[in-house]
Amino acid sequence: DAGVIQSPRHEVTEMGQEVTLRCKPISGHDYLFWYRQTMMRGLELLIYFNNNVPIDDSGMPEDRFSAKMPNASFSTLKIQPSEPRDSAVYFCASSLAGPPYEQYFGPGTRLTVT
Amino acid sequence: AQRVTQPEKLLSVFKGAPVELKCNYSYSGSPELFWYVQYSRQRLQLLLRHISRESIKGFTADLNKGETSFHLKKPFAQEEDSAMYYCALRLEYGNKLVFGAGTILRVKS
């Protein structure tokens, strides 16, 4: 397995544009997580899914952010409209249900909003 | 509320010196603690978990419920230990992890 796959790896966009980040979890994993990493705040959980159903989206900063998981092998995180303060590295991670609860992370998408 | 605190953003030590990365947590339930590491240009990955009571790459961490701490220690730092380290807390129910802000460890030669 190639592990968690994210695309694109880098995204540069202008303020006001729509941005879509993509994630393919490890096959067979039940949970999928979206995180945002910044120097100021570290690693923040945005939303997570269990069996394609959103469980907790309390970390989503505002209505400009949305996430979907239409099937077990694909998820998207969308920002519309994007703002410069959204610039960060966005990670996707997946895990099995139950012990040992290890999360496997993707390589991340570095987003720059100018 | 659940919280993980890593008080140091940057820890700089010389090669061969002991290392201690601090982690404190706030949680009323039964905690499960992890350390994750991110080396330069690599993915964030699990380093160790308190339940396993193992030593990985010379690192150990002991859960101290009285002090609500899970500090990461290594007796002799190596240059390849330079990385970002995150402490994480799993709540009693579900797979959600609460991460600390992270500590950058820099080992100087």
mmCIF file with all atom_site columns, C-alpha atoms in Angstrom:
data_model
loop_
_atom_site.group_PDB
_atom_site.id
_atom_site.type_symbol
_atom_site.label_atom_id
_atom_site.label_alt_id
_atom_site.label_comp_id
_atom_site.label_asym_id
_atom_site.label_entity_id
_atom_site.label_seq_id
_atom_site.pdbx_PDB_ins_code
_atom_site.Cartn_x
_atom_site.Cartn_y
_atom_site.Cartn_z
_atom_site.occupancy
_atom_site.B_iso_or_equiv
_atom_site.pdbx_formal_charge
_atom_site.auth_seq_id
_atom_site.auth_comp_id
_atom_site.auth_asym_id
_atom_site.auth_atom_id
_atom_site.pdbx_PDB_model_num
ATOM 1   C CA . ASP A 1 1   ? 0.000   0.000  0.000  1.00 0.00 ? 1   ASP A CA 1
ATOM 2   C CA . ALA A 1 2   ? 1.285   3.474  -0.879 1.00 0.00 ? 2   ALA A CA 1
ATOM 3   C CA . GLY A 1 3   ? -0.071  4.867  2.346  1.00 0.00 ? 3   GLY A CA 1
ATOM 4   C CA . VAL A 1 4   ? -2.336  7.882  2.570  1.00 0.00 ? 4   VAL A CA 1
ATOM 5   C CA . ILE A 1 5   ? -2.259  9.860  -0.662 1.00 0.00 ? 5   ILE A CA 1
ATOM 6   C CA . GLN A 1 6   ? -2.901  13.582 -0.867 1.00 0.00 ? 6   GLN A CA 1
ATOM 7   C CA . SER A 1 7   ? -3.119  15.907 -3.827 1.00 0.00 ? 7   SER A CA 1
ATOM 8   C CA . PRO A 1 8   ? -1.990  18.418 -4.763 1.00 0.00 ? 8   PRO A CA 1
ATOM 9   C CA . ARG A 1 9   ? 1.244   18.574 -2.774 1.00 0.00 ? 9   ARG A CA 1
ATOM 10  C CA . HIS A 1 10  ? 1.480   22.327 -3.249 1.00 0.00 ? 10  HIS A CA 1
ATOM 11  C CA . GLU A 1 11  ? -1.237  24.834 -4.059 1.00 0.00 ? 11  GLU A CA 1
ATOM 12  C CA . VAL A 1 12  ? -0.839  28.547 -4.625 1.00 0.00 ? 12  VAL A CA 1
ATOM 13  C CA . THR A 1 13  ? -3.981  30.531 -5.172 1.00 0.00 ? 13  THR A CA 1
ATOM 14  C CA . GLU A 1 14  ? -5.292  34.039 -4.933 1.00 0.00 ? 14  GLU A CA 1
ATOM 15  C CA . MET A 1 15  ? -7.571  35.283 -2.216 1.00 0.00 ? 15  MET A CA 1
ATOM 16  C CA . GLY A 1 16  ? -11.202 34.632 -3.041 1.00 0.00 ? 16  GLY A CA 1
ATOM 17  C CA . GLN A 1 17  ? -10.568 31.539 -5.129 1.00 0.00 ? 17  GLN A CA 1
ATOM 18  C CA . GLU A 1 18  ? -11.967 28.097 -4.336 1.00 0.00 ? 18  GLU A CA 1
ATOM 19  C CA . VAL A 1 19  ? -9.461  25.481 -3.212 1.00 0.00 ? 19  VAL A CA 1
ATOM 20  C CA . THR A 1 20  ? -10.069 21.735 -3.129 1.00 0.00 ? 20  THR A CA 1
ATOM 21  C CA . LEU A 1 21  ? -7.715  19.344 -1.357 1.00 0.00 ? 21  LEU A CA 1
ATOM 22  C CA . ARG A 1 22  ? -7.968  15.614 -1.937 1.00 0.00 ? 22  ARG A CA 1
ATOM 23  C CA . CYS A 1 23  ? -7.195  12.534 0.121  1.00 0.00 ? 23  CYS A CA 1
ATOM 24  C CA . LYS A 1 24  ? -7.174  8.817  -0.451 1.00 0.00 ? 24  LYS A CA 1
ATOM 25  C CA . PRO A 1 25  ? -6.957  6.873  2.833  1.00 0.00 ? 25  PRO A CA 1
ATOM 26  C CA . ILE A 1 26  ? -5.325  3.507  3.334  1.00 0.00 ? 26  ILE A CA 1
ATOM 27  C CA . SER A 1 27  ? -7.603  0.775  2.056  1.00 0.00 ? 27  SER A CA 1
ATOM 28  C CA . GLY A 1 28  ? -9.627  -0.821 4.847  1.00 0.00 ? 28  GLY A CA 1
ATOM 29  C CA . HIS A 1 29  ? -9.243  2.043  7.295  1.00 0.00 ? 29  HIS A CA 1
ATOM 30  C CA . ASP A 1 30  ? -12.453 3.131  9.014  1.00 0.00 ? 30  ASP A CA 1
ATOM 31  C CA . TYR A 1 31  ? -11.475 6.618  10.110 1.00 0.00 ? 31  TYR A CA 1
ATOM 32  C CA . LEU A 1 32  ? -10.309 9.637  8.137  1.00 0.00 ? 32  LEU A CA 1
ATOM 33  C CA . PHE A 1 33  ? -9.026  12.856 9.682  1.00 0.00 ? 33  PHE A CA 1
ATOM 34  C CA . TRP A 1 34  ? -8.262  16.306 8.290  1.00 0.00 ? 34  TRP A CA 1
ATOM 35  C CA . TYR A 1 35  ? -5.700  18.449 10.140 1.00 0.00 ? 35  TYR A CA 1
ATOM 36  C CA . ARG A 1 36  ? -4.198  21.876 9.649  1.00 0.00 ? 36  ARG A CA 1
ATOM 37  C CA . GLN A 1 37  ? -0.615  22.634 10.697 1.00 0.00 ? 37  GLN A CA 1
ATOM 38  C CA . THR A 1 38  ? 0.680   26.143 11.355 1.00 0.00 ? 38  THR A CA 1
ATOM 39  C CA . MET A 1 39  ? 3.639   27.467 13.314 1.00 0.00 ? 39  MET A CA 1
ATOM 40  C CA . MET A 1 40  ? 1.365   29.405 15.630 1.00 0.00 ? 40  MET A CA 1
ATOM 41  C CA . ARG A 1 41  ? -1.190  26.709 16.440 1.00 0.00 ? 41  ARG A CA 1
ATOM 42  C CA . GLY A 1 42  ? 0.590   23.453 15.724 1.00 0.00 ? 42  GLY A CA 1
ATOM 43  C CA . LEU A 1 43  ? -1.579  20.577 14.533 1.00 0.00 ? 43  LEU A CA 1
ATOM 44  C CA . GLU A 1 44  ? -5.320  21.229 14.688 1.00 0.00 ? 44  GLU A CA 1
ATOM 45  C CA . LEU A 1 45  ? -8.015  18.654 13.966 1.00 0.00 ? 45  LEU A CA 1
ATOM 46  C CA . LEU A 1 46  ? -10.542 20.107 11.544 1.00 0.00 ? 46  LEU A CA 1
ATOM 47  C CA . ILE A 1 47  ? -12.954 17.212 11.004 1.00 0.00 ? 47  ILE A CA 1
ATOM 48  C CA . TYR A 1 48  ? -13.045 13.452 11.060 1.00 0.00 ? 48  TYR A CA 1
ATOM 49  C CA . PHE A 1 49  ? -15.145 10.718 9.499  1.00 0.00 ? 49  PHE A CA 1
ATOM 50  C CA . ASN A 1 50  ? -16.049 7.211  10.564 1.00 0.00 ? 50  ASN A CA 1
ATOM 51  C CA . ASN A 1 51  ? -17.209 4.918  7.757  1.00 0.00 ? 51  ASN A CA 1
ATOM 52  C CA . ASN A 1 52  ? -17.674 7.957  5.513  1.00 0.00 ? 52  ASN A CA 1
ATOM 53  C CA . VAL A 1 53  ? -19.900 9.759  8.023  1.00 0.00 ? 53  VAL A CA 1
ATOM 54  C CA . PRO A 1 54  ? -18.700 13.051 9.559  1.00 0.00 ? 54  PRO A CA 1
ATOM 55  C CA . ILE A 1 55  ? -18.440 12.578 13.314 1.00 0.00 ? 55  ILE A CA 1
ATOM 56  C CA . ASP A 1 56  ? -16.942 15.788 14.625 1.00 0.00 ? 56  ASP A CA 1
ATOM 57  C CA . ASP A 1 57  ? -16.526 18.995 12.633 1.00 0.00 ? 57  ASP A CA 1
ATOM 58  C CA . SER A 1 58  ? -16.074 21.290 15.611 1.00 0.00 ? 58  SER A CA 1
ATOM 59  C CA . GLY A 1 59  ? -12.587 22.173 14.452 1.00 0.00 ? 59  GLY A CA 1
ATOM 60  C CA . MET A 1 60  ? -13.682 23.576 11.115 1.00 0.00 ? 60  MET A CA 1
ATOM 61  C CA . PRO A 1 61  ? -12.821 27.262 11.405 1.00 0.00 ? 61  PRO A CA 1
ATOM 62  C CA . GLU A 1 62  ? -15.868 28.689 9.667  1.00 0.00 ? 62  GLU A CA 1
ATOM 63  C CA . ASP A 1 63  ? -18.449 28.144 6.972  1.00 0.00 ? 63  ASP A CA 1
ATOM 64  C CA . ARG A 1 64  ? -15.885 28.735 4.257  1.00 0.00 ? 64  ARG A CA 1
ATOM 65  C CA . PHE A 1 65  ? -14.544 25.256 5.020  1.00 0.00 ? 65  PHE A CA 1
ATOM 66  C CA . SER A 1 66  ? -16.385 22.093 4.043  1.00 0.00 ? 66  SER A CA 1
ATOM 67  C CA . ALA A 1 67  ? -15.415 18.427 3.805  1.00 0.00 ? 67  ALA A CA 1
ATOM 68  C CA . LYS A 1 68  ? -16.965 15.409 2.172  1.00 0.00 ? 68  LYS A CA 1
ATOM 69  C CA . MET A 1 69  ? -16.306 11.698 2.006  1.00 0.00 ? 69  MET A CA 1
ATOM 70  C CA . PRO A 1 70  ? -18.456 10.271 -0.788 1.00 0.00 ? 70  PRO A CA 1
ATOM 71  C CA . ASN A 1 71  ? -16.936 6.796  -0.457 1.00 0.00 ? 71  ASN A CA 1
ATOM 72  C CA . ALA A 1 72  ? -14.426 4.837  1.578  1.00 0.00 ? 72  ALA A CA 1
ATOM 73  C CA . SER A 1 73  ? -11.512 5.693  -0.697 1.00 0.00 ? 73  SER A CA 1
ATOM 74  C CA . PHE A 1 74  ? -11.864 9.430  -1.217 1.00 0.00 ? 74  PHE A CA 1
ATOM 75  C CA . SER A 1 75  ? -12.329 12.632 0.720  1.00 0.00 ? 75  SER A CA 1
ATOM 76  C CA . THR A 1 76  ? -12.137 16.342 -0.112 1.00 0.00 ? 76  THR A CA 1
ATOM 77  C CA . LEU A 1 77  ? -11.586 19.473 1.925  1.00 0.00 ? 77  LEU A CA 1
ATOM 78  C CA . LYS A 1 78  ? -12.843 22.608 0.232  1.00 0.00 ? 78  LYS A CA 1
ATOM 79  C CA . ILE A 1 79  ? -12.210 26.242 1.093  1.00 0.00 ? 79  ILE A CA 1
ATOM 80  C CA . GLN A 1 80  ? -14.451 28.777 -0.595 1.00 0.00 ? 80  GLN A CA 1
ATOM 81  C CA . PRO A 1 81  ? -13.560 31.612 -0.699 1.00 0.00 ? 81  PRO A CA 1
ATOM 82  C CA . SER A 1 82  ? -9.952  31.262 0.378  1.00 0.00 ? 82  SER A CA 1
ATOM 83  C CA . GLU A 1 83  ? -8.173  33.902 2.476  1.00 0.00 ? 83  GLU A CA 1
ATOM 84  C CA . PRO A 1 84  ? -4.463  34.535 3.200  1.00 0.00 ? 84  PRO A CA 1
ATOM 85  C CA . ARG A 1 85  ? -4.911  33.309 6.793  1.00 0.00 ? 85  ARG A CA 1
ATOM 86  C CA . ASP A 1 86  ? -5.828  29.879 5.420  1.00 0.00 ? 86  ASP A CA 1
ATOM 87  C CA . SER A 1 87  ? -2.208  29.423 4.331  1.00 0.00 ? 87  SER A CA 1
ATOM 88  C CA . ALA A 1 88  ? -0.957  26.301 6.103  1.00 0.00 ? 88  ALA A CA 1
ATOM 89  C CA . VAL A 1 89  ? -0.089  22.655 5.578  1.00 0.00 ? 89  VAL A CA 1
ATOM 90  C CA . TYR A 1 90  ? -3.175  20.449 5.487  1.00 0.00 ? 90  TYR A CA 1
ATOM 91  C CA . PHE A 1 91  ? -2.779  16.801 6.461  1.00 0.00 ? 91  PHE A CA 1
ATOM 92  C CA . CYS A 1 92  ? -5.064  13.878 5.940  1.00 0.00 ? 92  CYS A CA 1
ATOM 93  C CA . ALA A 1 93  ? -4.714  10.798 8.141  1.00 0.00 ? 93  ALA A CA 1
ATOM 94  C CA . SER A 1 94  ? -6.506  7.474  8.405  1.00 0.00 ? 94  SER A CA 1
ATOM 95  C CA . SER A 1 95  ? -6.747  4.711  10.981 1.00 0.00 ? 95  SER A CA 1
ATOM 96  C CA . LEU A 1 96  ? -8.425  1.455  11.803 1.00 0.00 ? 96  LEU A CA 1
ATOM 97  C CA . ALA A 1 97  ? -11.126 1.351  14.444 1.00 0.00 ? 97  ALA A CA 1
ATOM 98  C CA . GLY A 1 98  ? -9.916  0.034  17.766 1.00 0.00 ? 98  GLY A CA 1
ATOM 99  C CA . PRO A 1 99  ? -6.403  -0.578 19.158 1.00 0.00 ? 99  PRO A CA 1
ATOM 100 C CA . PRO A 1 100 ? -3.661  0.369  18.605 1.00 0.00 ? 100 PRO A CA 1
ATOM 101 C CA . TYR A 1 101 ? -5.355  3.631  17.389 1.00 0.00 ? 101 TYR A CA 1
ATOM 102 C CA . GLU A 1 102 ? -2.373  4.617  15.292 1.00 0.00 ? 102 GLU A CA 1
ATOM 103 C CA . GLN A 1 103 ? -3.068  7.297  12.717 1.00 0.00 ? 103 GLN A CA 1
ATOM 104 C CA . TYR A 1 104 ? -1.235  7.157  9.384  1.00 0.00 ? 104 TYR A CA 1
ATOM 105 C CA . PHE A 1 105 ? -0.568  10.529 7.849  1.00 0.00 ? 105 PHE A CA 1
ATOM 106 C CA . GLY A 1 106 ? -0.344  11.657 4.266  1.00 0.00 ? 106 GLY A CA 1
ATOM 107 C CA . PRO A 1 107 ? 2.478   13.887 2.996  1.00 0.00 ? 107 PRO A CA 1
ATOM 108 C CA . GLY A 1 108 ? 0.361   17.015 3.350  1.00 0.00 ? 108 GLY A CA 1
ATOM 109 C CA . THR A 1 109 ? -0.717  19.804 1.014  1.00 0.00 ? 109 THR A CA 1
ATOM 110 C CA . ARG A 1 110 ? 1.078   23.123 1.434  1.00 0.00 ? 110 ARG A CA 1
ATOM 111 C CA . LEU A 1 111 ? -1.472  25.828 0.680  1.00 0.00 ? 111 LEU A CA 1
ATOM 112 C CA . THR A 1 112 ? -0.455  29.422 0.018  1.00 0.00 ? 112 THR A CA 1
ATOM 113 C CA . VAL A 1 113 ? -3.155  32.024 -0.464 1.00 0.00 ? 113 VAL A CA 1
ATOM 114 C CA . THR A 1 114 ? -1.887  35.363 -1.770 1.00 0.00 ? 114 THR A CA 1
ATOM 115 C CA . ALA B 2 1   ? -11.756 20.367 28.394 1.00 0.00 ? 1   ALA B CA 1
ATOM 116 C CA . GLN B 2 2   ? -9.096  18.084 27.012 1.00 0.00 ? 2   GLN B CA 1
ATOM 117 C CA . ARG B 2 3   ? -5.792  19.729 26.375 1.00 0.00 ? 3   ARG B CA 1
ATOM 118 C CA . VAL B 2 4   ? -2.188  18.808 25.615 1.00 0.00 ? 4   VAL B CA 1
ATOM 119 C CA . THR B 2 5   ? 0.530   21.295 26.470 1.00 0.00 ? 5   THR B CA 1
ATOM 120 C CA . GLN B 2 6   ? 4.060   21.257 25.096 1.00 0.00 ? 6   GLN B CA 1
ATOM 121 C CA . PRO B 2 7   ? 5.679   24.290 26.709 1.00 0.00 ? 7   PRO B CA 1
ATOM 122 C CA . GLU B 2 8   ? 8.744   24.513 24.480 1.00 0.00 ? 8   GLU B CA 1
ATOM 123 C CA . LYS B 2 9   ? 8.454   25.473 20.826 1.00 0.00 ? 9   LYS B CA 1
ATOM 124 C CA . LEU B 2 10  ? 12.149  24.863 20.279 1.00 0.00 ? 10  LEU B CA 1
ATOM 125 C CA . LEU B 2 11  ? 14.645  22.756 22.188 1.00 0.00 ? 11  LEU B CA 1
ATOM 126 C CA . SER B 2 12  ? 18.265  22.946 21.143 1.00 0.00 ? 12  SER B CA 1
ATOM 127 C CA . VAL B 2 13  ? 20.859  20.521 22.566 1.00 0.00 ? 13  VAL B CA 1
ATOM 128 C CA . PHE B 2 14  ? 24.323  19.310 21.691 1.00 0.00 ? 14  PHE B CA 1
ATOM 129 C CA . LYS B 2 15  ? 24.979  15.863 20.326 1.00 0.00 ? 15  LYS B CA 1
ATOM 130 C CA . GLY B 2 16  ? 25.470  13.409 23.171 1.00 0.00 ? 16  GLY B CA 1
ATOM 131 C CA . ALA B 2 17  ? 23.510  15.508 25.679 1.00 0.00 ? 17  ALA B CA 1
ATOM 132 C CA . PRO B 2 18  ? 20.342  14.212 27.352 1.00 0.00 ? 18  PRO B CA 1
ATOM 133 C CA . VAL B 2 19  ? 17.016  15.252 25.902 1.00 0.00 ? 19  VAL B CA 1
ATOM 134 C CA . GLU B 2 20  ? 13.667  15.756 27.590 1.00 0.00 ? 20  GLU B CA 1
ATOM 135 C CA . LEU B 2 21  ? 10.665  16.981 25.632 1.00 0.00 ? 21  LEU B CA 1
ATOM 136 C CA . LYS B 2 22  ? 7.900   18.003 27.988 1.00 0.00 ? 22  LYS B CA 1
ATOM 137 C CA . CYS B 2 23  ? 4.245   17.105 27.611 1.00 0.00 ? 23  CYS B CA 1
ATOM 138 C CA . ASN B 2 24  ? 1.412   17.723 30.060 1.00 0.00 ? 24  ASN B CA 1
ATOM 139 C CA . TYR B 2 25  ? -2.214  16.849 29.543 1.00 0.00 ? 25  TYR B CA 1
ATOM 140 C CA . SER B 2 26  ? -5.564  17.785 30.979 1.00 0.00 ? 26  SER B CA 1
ATOM 141 C CA . TYR B 2 27  ? -8.233  15.078 30.865 1.00 0.00 ? 27  TYR B CA 1
ATOM 142 C CA . SER B 2 28  ? -10.671 13.765 33.449 1.00 0.00 ? 28  SER B CA 1
ATOM 143 C CA . GLY B 2 29  ? -10.952 10.291 31.943 1.00 0.00 ? 29  GLY B CA 1
ATOM 144 C CA . SER B 2 30  ? -8.465  7.491  31.420 1.00 0.00 ? 30  SER B CA 1
ATOM 145 C CA . PRO B 2 31  ? -5.806  8.847  29.053 1.00 0.00 ? 31  PRO B CA 1
ATOM 146 C CA . GLU B 2 32  ? -3.852  7.151  26.341 1.00 0.00 ? 32  GLU B CA 1
ATOM 147 C CA . LEU B 2 33  ? -0.774  9.092  25.264 1.00 0.00 ? 33  LEU B CA 1
ATOM 148 C CA . PHE B 2 34  ? 1.344   9.011  22.125 1.00 0.00 ? 34  PHE B CA 1
ATOM 149 C CA . TRP B 2 35  ? 4.409   10.725 20.706 1.00 0.00 ? 35  TRP B CA 1
ATOM 150 C CA . TYR B 2 36  ? 4.481   11.443 16.976 1.00 0.00 ? 36  TYR B CA 1
ATOM 151 C CA . VAL B 2 37  ? 7.541   12.656 15.075 1.00 0.00 ? 37  VAL B CA 1
ATOM 152 C CA . GLN B 2 38  ? 7.997   14.494 11.792 1.00 0.00 ? 38  GLN B CA 1
ATOM 153 C CA . TYR B 2 39  ? 11.484  14.386 10.294 1.00 0.00 ? 39  TYR B CA 1
ATOM 154 C CA . SER B 2 40  ? 12.427  16.853 7.591  1.00 0.00 ? 40  SER B CA 1
ATOM 155 C CA . ARG B 2 41  ? 10.628  16.072 4.340  1.00 0.00 ? 41  ARG B CA 1
ATOM 156 C CA . GLN B 2 42  ? 8.943   13.012 5.833  1.00 0.00 ? 42  GLN B CA 1
ATOM 157 C CA . ARG B 2 43  ? 5.430   12.234 6.991  1.00 0.00 ? 43  ARG B CA 1
ATOM 158 C CA . LEU B 2 44  ? 4.262   12.593 10.537 1.00 0.00 ? 44  LEU B CA 1
ATOM 159 C CA . GLN B 2 45  ? 4.590   9.140  12.089 1.00 0.00 ? 45  GLN B CA 1
ATOM 160 C CA . LEU B 2 46  ? 4.031   7.406  15.376 1.00 0.00 ? 46  LEU B CA 1
ATOM 161 C CA . LEU B 2 47  ? 7.131   7.217  17.568 1.00 0.00 ? 47  LEU B CA 1
ATOM 162 C CA . LEU B 2 48  ? 5.769   5.485  20.637 1.00 0.00 ? 48  LEU B CA 1
ATOM 163 C CA . ARG B 2 49  ? 2.673   4.945  22.771 1.00 0.00 ? 49  ARG B CA 1
ATOM 164 C CA . HIS B 2 50  ? 2.559   4.741  26.550 1.00 0.00 ? 50  HIS B CA 1
ATOM 165 C CA . ILE B 2 51  ? 0.665   1.460  26.562 1.00 0.00 ? 51  ILE B CA 1
ATOM 166 C CA . SER B 2 52  ? 3.494   -0.341 24.785 1.00 0.00 ? 52  SER B CA 1
ATOM 167 C CA . ARG B 2 53  ? 6.097   0.717  27.347 1.00 0.00 ? 53  ARG B CA 1
ATOM 168 C CA . GLU B 2 54  ? 8.747   0.395  24.672 1.00 0.00 ? 54  GLU B CA 1
ATOM 169 C CA . SER B 2 55  ? 11.933  2.209  23.730 1.00 0.00 ? 55  SER B CA 1
ATOM 170 C CA . ILE B 2 56  ? 12.071  3.399  20.133 1.00 0.00 ? 56  ILE B CA 1
ATOM 171 C CA . LYS B 2 57  ? 15.290  4.858  18.694 1.00 0.00 ? 57  LYS B CA 1
ATOM 172 C CA . GLY B 2 58  ? 16.508  5.217  22.280 1.00 0.00 ? 58  GLY B CA 1
ATOM 173 C CA . PHE B 2 59  ? 13.480  7.304  23.310 1.00 0.00 ? 59  PHE B CA 1
ATOM 174 C CA . THR B 2 60  ? 11.260  6.420  26.252 1.00 0.00 ? 60  THR B CA 1
ATOM 175 C CA . ALA B 2 61  ? 8.241   8.086  27.818 1.00 0.00 ? 61  ALA B CA 1
ATOM 176 C CA . ASP B 2 62  ? 6.494   7.271  31.074 1.00 0.00 ? 62  ASP B CA 1
ATOM 177 C CA . LEU B 2 63  ? 2.934   8.249  31.841 1.00 0.00 ? 63  LEU B CA 1
ATOM 178 C CA . ASN B 2 64  ? 2.754   9.996  35.209 1.00 0.00 ? 64  ASN B CA 1
ATOM 179 C CA . LYS B 2 65  ? -0.906  10.308 36.123 1.00 0.00 ? 65  LYS B CA 1
ATOM 180 C CA . GLY B 2 66  ? -0.151  12.207 39.332 1.00 0.00 ? 66  GLY B CA 1
ATOM 181 C CA . GLU B 2 67  ? 1.652   14.950 37.432 1.00 0.00 ? 67  GLU B CA 1
ATOM 182 C CA . THR B 2 68  ? -0.455  14.444 34.267 1.00 0.00 ? 68  THR B CA 1
ATOM 183 C CA . SER B 2 69  ? 2.731   14.271 32.240 1.00 0.00 ? 69  SER B CA 1
ATOM 184 C CA . PHE B 2 70  ? 4.192   12.155 29.454 1.00 0.00 ? 70  PHE B CA 1
ATOM 185 C CA . HIS B 2 71  ? 7.670   13.536 28.895 1.00 0.00 ? 71  HIS B CA 1
ATOM 186 C CA . LEU B 2 72  ? 9.826   12.092 26.112 1.00 0.00 ? 72  LEU B CA 1
ATOM 187 C CA . LYS B 2 73  ? 13.401  11.305 27.093 1.00 0.00 ? 73  LYS B CA 1
ATOM 188 C CA . LYS B 2 74  ? 16.611  10.134 25.516 1.00 0.00 ? 74  LYS B CA 1
ATOM 189 C CA . PRO B 2 75  ? 19.924  9.869  27.402 1.00 0.00 ? 75  PRO B CA 1
ATOM 190 C CA . PHE B 2 76  ? 22.203  10.781 24.485 1.00 0.00 ? 76  PHE B CA 1
ATOM 191 C CA . ALA B 2 77  ? 20.885  12.909 21.610 1.00 0.00 ? 77  ALA B CA 1
ATOM 192 C CA . GLN B 2 78  ? 21.965  12.209 18.044 1.00 0.00 ? 78  GLN B CA 1
ATOM 193 C CA . GLU B 2 79  ? 21.874  14.588 15.085 1.00 0.00 ? 79  GLU B CA 1
ATOM 194 C CA . GLU B 2 80  ? 19.313  12.400 13.325 1.00 0.00 ? 80  GLU B CA 1
ATOM 195 C CA . ASP B 2 81  ? 16.895  13.038 16.201 1.00 0.00 ? 81  ASP B CA 1
ATOM 196 C CA . SER B 2 82  ? 16.381  16.587 14.919 1.00 0.00 ? 82  SER B CA 1
ATOM 197 C CA . ALA B 2 83  ? 12.689  16.811 14.053 1.00 0.00 ? 83  ALA B CA 1
ATOM 198 C CA . MET B 2 84  ? 9.302   18.134 15.138 1.00 0.00 ? 84  MET B CA 1
ATOM 199 C CA . TYR B 2 85  ? 7.773   16.147 17.995 1.00 0.00 ? 85  TYR B CA 1
ATOM 200 C CA . TYR B 2 86  ? 4.082   16.111 18.861 1.00 0.00 ? 86  TYR B CA 1
ATOM 201 C CA . CYS B 2 87  ? 2.507   14.733 21.998 1.00 0.00 ? 87  CYS B CA 1
ATOM 202 C CA . ALA B 2 88  ? -1.058  13.430 21.527 1.00 0.00 ? 88  ALA B CA 1
ATOM 203 C CA . LEU B 2 89  ? -3.889  12.320 23.792 1.00 0.00 ? 89  LEU B CA 1
ATOM 204 C CA . ARG B 2 90  ? -6.532  9.794  22.802 1.00 0.00 ? 90  ARG B CA 1
ATOM 205 C CA . LEU B 2 91  ? -9.822  10.198 24.594 1.00 0.00 ? 91  LEU B CA 1
ATOM 206 C CA . GLU B 2 92  ? -11.569 7.169  26.087 1.00 0.00 ? 92  GLU B CA 1
ATOM 207 C CA . TYR B 2 93  ? -14.086 6.802  23.303 1.00 0.00 ? 93  TYR B CA 1
ATOM 208 C CA . GLY B 2 94  ? -13.294 6.808  19.624 1.00 0.00 ? 94  GLY B CA 1
ATOM 209 C CA . ASN B 2 95  ? -10.160 7.381  17.608 1.00 0.00 ? 95  ASN B CA 1
ATOM 210 C CA . LYS B 2 96  ? -9.849  11.159 17.982 1.00 0.00 ? 96  LYS B CA 1
ATOM 211 C CA . LEU B 2 97  ? -6.438  12.480 19.024 1.00 0.00 ? 97  LEU B CA 1
ATOM 212 C CA . VAL B 2 98  ? -5.785  15.835 20.666 1.00 0.00 ? 98  VAL B CA 1
ATOM 213 C CA . PHE B 2 99  ? -2.331  17.111 19.711 1.00 0.00 ? 99  PHE B CA 1
ATOM 214 C CA . GLY B 2 100 ? -0.045  19.543 21.462 1.00 0.00 ? 100 GLY B CA 1
ATOM 215 C CA . ALA B 2 101 ? 1.479   22.476 19.620 1.00 0.00 ? 101 ALA B CA 1
ATOM 216 C CA . GLY B 2 102 ? 4.681   20.560 18.943 1.00 0.00 ? 102 GLY B CA 1
ATOM 217 C CA . THR B 2 103 ? 8.344   21.012 19.881 1.00 0.00 ? 103 THR B CA 1
ATOM 218 C CA . ILE B 2 104 ? 11.156  21.361 17.382 1.00 0.00 ? 104 ILE B CA 1
ATOM 219 C CA . LEU B 2 105 ? 14.216  19.450 18.578 1.00 0.00 ? 105 LEU B CA 1
ATOM 220 C CA . ARG B 2 106 ? 17.504  20.632 17.140 1.00 0.00 ? 106 ARG B CA 1
ATOM 221 C CA . VAL B 2 107 ? 20.588  18.567 17.888 1.00 0.00 ? 107 VAL B CA 1
ATOM 222 C CA . LYS B 2 108 ? 23.811  20.454 17.228 1.00 0.00 ? 108 LYS B CA 1
ATOM 223 C CA . SER B 2 109 ? 27.136  18.824 16.473 1.00 0.00 ? 109 SER B CA 1
#
